[in-house]
mmCIF file of C-alpha atoms in Angstrom:
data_model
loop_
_atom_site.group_PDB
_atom_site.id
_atom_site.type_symbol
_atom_site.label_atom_id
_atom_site.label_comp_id
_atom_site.label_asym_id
_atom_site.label_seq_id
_atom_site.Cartn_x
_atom_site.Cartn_y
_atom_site.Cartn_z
ATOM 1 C CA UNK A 12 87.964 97.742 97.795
ATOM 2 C CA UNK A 13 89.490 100.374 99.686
ATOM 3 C CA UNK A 14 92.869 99.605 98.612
ATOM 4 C CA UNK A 15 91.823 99.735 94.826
ATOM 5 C CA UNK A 16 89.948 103.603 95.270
ATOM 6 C CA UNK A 17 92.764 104.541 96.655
ATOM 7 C CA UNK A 18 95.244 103.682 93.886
ATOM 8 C CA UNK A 19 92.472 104.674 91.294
ATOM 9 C CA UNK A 20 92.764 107.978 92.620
ATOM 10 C CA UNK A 21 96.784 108.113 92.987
ATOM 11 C CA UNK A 22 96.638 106.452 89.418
ATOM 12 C CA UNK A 23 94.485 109.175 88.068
ATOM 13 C CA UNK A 24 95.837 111.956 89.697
ATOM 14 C CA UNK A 25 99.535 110.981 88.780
ATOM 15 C CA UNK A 26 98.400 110.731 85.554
ATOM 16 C CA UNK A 27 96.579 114.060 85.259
ATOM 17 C CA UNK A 28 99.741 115.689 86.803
ATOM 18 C CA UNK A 29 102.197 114.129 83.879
ATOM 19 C CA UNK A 30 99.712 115.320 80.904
ATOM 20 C CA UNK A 31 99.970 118.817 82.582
ATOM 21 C CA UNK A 32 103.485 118.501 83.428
ATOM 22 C CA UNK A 33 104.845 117.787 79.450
ATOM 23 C CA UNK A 34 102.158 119.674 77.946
ATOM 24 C CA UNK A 35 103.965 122.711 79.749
ATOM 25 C CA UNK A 36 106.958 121.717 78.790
ATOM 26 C CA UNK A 37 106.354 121.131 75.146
ATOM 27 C CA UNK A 38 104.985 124.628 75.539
ATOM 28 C CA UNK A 39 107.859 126.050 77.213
ATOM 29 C CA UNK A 40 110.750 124.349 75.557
ATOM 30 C CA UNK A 41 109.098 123.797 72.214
ATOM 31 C CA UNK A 42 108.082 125.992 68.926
ATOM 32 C CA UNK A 43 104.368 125.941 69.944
ATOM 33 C CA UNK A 44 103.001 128.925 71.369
ATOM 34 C CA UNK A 45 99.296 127.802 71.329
ATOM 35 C CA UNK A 46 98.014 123.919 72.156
ATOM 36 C CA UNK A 47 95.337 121.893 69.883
ATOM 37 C CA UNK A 48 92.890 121.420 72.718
ATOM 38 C CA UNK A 49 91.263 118.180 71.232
ATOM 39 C CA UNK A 50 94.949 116.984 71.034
ATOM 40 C CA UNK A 51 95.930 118.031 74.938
ATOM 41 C CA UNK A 52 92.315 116.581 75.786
ATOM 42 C CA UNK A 53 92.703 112.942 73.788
ATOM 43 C CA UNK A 54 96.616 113.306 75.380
ATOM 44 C CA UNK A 55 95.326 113.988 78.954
ATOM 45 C CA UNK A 56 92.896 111.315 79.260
ATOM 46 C CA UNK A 57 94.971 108.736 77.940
ATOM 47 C CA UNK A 58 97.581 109.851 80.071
ATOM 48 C CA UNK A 59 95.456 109.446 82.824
ATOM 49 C CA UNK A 60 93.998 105.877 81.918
ATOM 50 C CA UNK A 61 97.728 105.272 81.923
ATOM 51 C CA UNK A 62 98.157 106.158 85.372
ATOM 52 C CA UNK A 63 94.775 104.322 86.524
ATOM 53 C CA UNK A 64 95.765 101.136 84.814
ATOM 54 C CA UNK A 65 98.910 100.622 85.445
ATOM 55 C CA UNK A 66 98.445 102.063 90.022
ATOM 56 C CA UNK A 67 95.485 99.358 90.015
ATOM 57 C CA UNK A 68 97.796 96.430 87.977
ATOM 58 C CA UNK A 69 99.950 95.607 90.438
ATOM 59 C CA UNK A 70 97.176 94.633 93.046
ATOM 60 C CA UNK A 71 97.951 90.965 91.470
ATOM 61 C CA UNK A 72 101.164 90.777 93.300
ATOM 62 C CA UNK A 73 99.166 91.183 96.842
ATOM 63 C CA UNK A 74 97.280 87.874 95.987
ATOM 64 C CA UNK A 75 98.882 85.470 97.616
ATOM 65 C CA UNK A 76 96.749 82.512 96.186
ATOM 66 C CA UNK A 77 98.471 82.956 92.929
ATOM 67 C CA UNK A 78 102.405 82.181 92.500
ATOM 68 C CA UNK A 79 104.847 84.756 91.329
ATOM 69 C CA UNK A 80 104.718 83.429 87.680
ATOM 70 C CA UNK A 81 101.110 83.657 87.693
ATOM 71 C CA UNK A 82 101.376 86.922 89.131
ATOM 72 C CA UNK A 83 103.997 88.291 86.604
ATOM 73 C CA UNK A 84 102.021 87.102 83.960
ATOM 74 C CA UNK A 85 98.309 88.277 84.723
ATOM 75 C CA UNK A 86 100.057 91.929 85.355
ATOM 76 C CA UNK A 87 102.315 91.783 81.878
ATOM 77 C CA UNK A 88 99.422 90.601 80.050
ATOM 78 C CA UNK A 89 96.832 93.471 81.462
ATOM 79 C CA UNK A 90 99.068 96.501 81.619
ATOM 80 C CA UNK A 91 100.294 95.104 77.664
ATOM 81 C CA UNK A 92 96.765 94.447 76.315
ATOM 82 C CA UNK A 93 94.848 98.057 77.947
ATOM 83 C CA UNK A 94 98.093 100.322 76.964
ATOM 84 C CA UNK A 95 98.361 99.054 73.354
ATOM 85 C CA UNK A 96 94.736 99.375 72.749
ATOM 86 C CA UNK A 97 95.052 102.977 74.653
ATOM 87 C CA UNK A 98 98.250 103.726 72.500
ATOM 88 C CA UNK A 99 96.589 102.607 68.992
ATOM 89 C CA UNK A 100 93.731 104.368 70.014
ATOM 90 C CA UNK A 101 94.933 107.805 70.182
ATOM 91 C CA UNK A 102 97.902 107.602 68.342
ATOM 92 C CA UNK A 103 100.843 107.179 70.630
ATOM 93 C CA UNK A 104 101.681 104.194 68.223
ATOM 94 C CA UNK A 105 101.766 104.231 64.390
ATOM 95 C CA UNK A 106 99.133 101.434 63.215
ATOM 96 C CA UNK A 107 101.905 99.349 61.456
ATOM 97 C CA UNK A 108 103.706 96.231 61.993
ATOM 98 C CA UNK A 109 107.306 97.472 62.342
ATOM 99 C CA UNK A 110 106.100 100.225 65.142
ATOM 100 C CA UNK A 111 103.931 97.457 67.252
ATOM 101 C CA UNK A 112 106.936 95.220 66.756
ATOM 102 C CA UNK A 113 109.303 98.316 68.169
ATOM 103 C CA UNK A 114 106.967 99.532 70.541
ATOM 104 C CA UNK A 115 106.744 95.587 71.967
ATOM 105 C CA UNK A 116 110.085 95.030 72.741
ATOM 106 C CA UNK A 117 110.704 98.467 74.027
ATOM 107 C CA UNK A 118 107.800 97.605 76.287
ATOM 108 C CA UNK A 119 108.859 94.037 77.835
ATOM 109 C CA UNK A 120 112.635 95.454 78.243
ATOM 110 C CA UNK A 121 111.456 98.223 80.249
ATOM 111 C CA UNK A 122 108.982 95.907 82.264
ATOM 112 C CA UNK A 123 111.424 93.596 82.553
ATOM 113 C CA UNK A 124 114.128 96.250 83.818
ATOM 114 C CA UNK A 125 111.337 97.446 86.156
ATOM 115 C CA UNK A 126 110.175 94.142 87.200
ATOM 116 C CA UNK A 127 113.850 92.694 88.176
ATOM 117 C CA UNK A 128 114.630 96.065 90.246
ATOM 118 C CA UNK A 129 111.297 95.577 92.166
ATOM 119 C CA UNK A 130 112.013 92.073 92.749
ATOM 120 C CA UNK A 131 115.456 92.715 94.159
ATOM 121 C CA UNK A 132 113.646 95.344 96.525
ATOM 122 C CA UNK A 133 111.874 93.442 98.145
ATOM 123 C CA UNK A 134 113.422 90.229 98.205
ATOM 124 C CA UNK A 135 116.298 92.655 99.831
ATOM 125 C CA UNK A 136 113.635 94.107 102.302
ATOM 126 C CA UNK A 137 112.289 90.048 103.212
ATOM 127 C CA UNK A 138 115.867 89.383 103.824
ATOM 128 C CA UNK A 139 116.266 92.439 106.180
ATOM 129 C CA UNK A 140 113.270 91.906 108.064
ATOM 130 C CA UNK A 141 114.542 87.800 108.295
ATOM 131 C CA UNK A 142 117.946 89.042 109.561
ATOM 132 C CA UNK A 143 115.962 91.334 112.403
ATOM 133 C CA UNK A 144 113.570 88.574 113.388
ATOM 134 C CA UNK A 145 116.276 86.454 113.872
ATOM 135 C CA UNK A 146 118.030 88.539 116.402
ATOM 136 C CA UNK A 147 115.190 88.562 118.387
#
C-alpha cells in the first residue's frame, strides 16, 4: 500500500508538472496570449490521470505470481482501456474510426518500443548482478 501512495503521488505530481510545463510553452512559443481556463483545467486533470495511471500500472510487473505474458498483458490492457476512455473523453482523440485506428497503433508501437528497452534493462542489470554473484 505504501508502494502504490507513493507512485500515486509521483504519478500525479509528474503529471501536474507536464500540463504546466506545455501549457507554458504553448503560451510562450505559440500565437496565444491568453489560455481558455476550462480548456487548461479539462487538459490538466487529464494530464494528471495520465500520470497516476500509467506510475501505478506497472505495479503488475512486481507480482511475481503472474508470468511475464500475464504481466505484459494486464498492464497493456489497463494503461490502453483508462487512456482511451481519458483521451475520448476530453478530446485528445477525434471520436472516429480512422483516428482510434491511428491513435492504436501509434499506441502499441510506442509501448512496444518502451516495453523492449525496459526489458533489455533489466534483463542487462539480472545479468550484471549474476556475473557479480558469481565472483563471489
Amino acid at each position: 500500500m505504501k508502494t502504490f501512495l507513493f507512485r500515486s503521488m509521483i504519478g500525479i505530481f509528474f503529471g501536474a508538472f507536464l500540463a504546466v510545463l506545455f501549457t507554458n510553452l504553448i503560451v510562450l512559443f505559440g500565437e496565444q496570449d491568453l489560455i481558455d481556463g476550462q480548456l487548461f483545467l479539462k487538459n490538466s486533470l487529464g494530464s494528471i490521470f495520465c500520470g497516476w495511471f500509467f506510475t501505478v500500472s506497472p505495479l503488475y510487473f512486481e507480482n511475481p505470481k503472474l508470468r511475464l505474458a500475464q504481466q505484459t498483458g494486464l498492464h497493456f490492457l489497463t494503461v490502453v482501456v483508462l487512456y482511451f476512455i481519458l483521451a475520448f473523453g476530453i478530446g485528445w482523440v477525434p471520436f472516429e474510426w480512422s483516428s482510434f485506428f491511428s491513435a492504436i497503433v501509434l499506441f502499441a508501437g510506442f509501448y512496444l518500443i518502451f516495453w523492449t528497452a525496459f526489458y533489455l534493462y533489466f534483463r542487462n542489470q539480472a545479468k550484471k548482478l549474476n556475473d557479480e554473484l558469481d565472483l563471489l
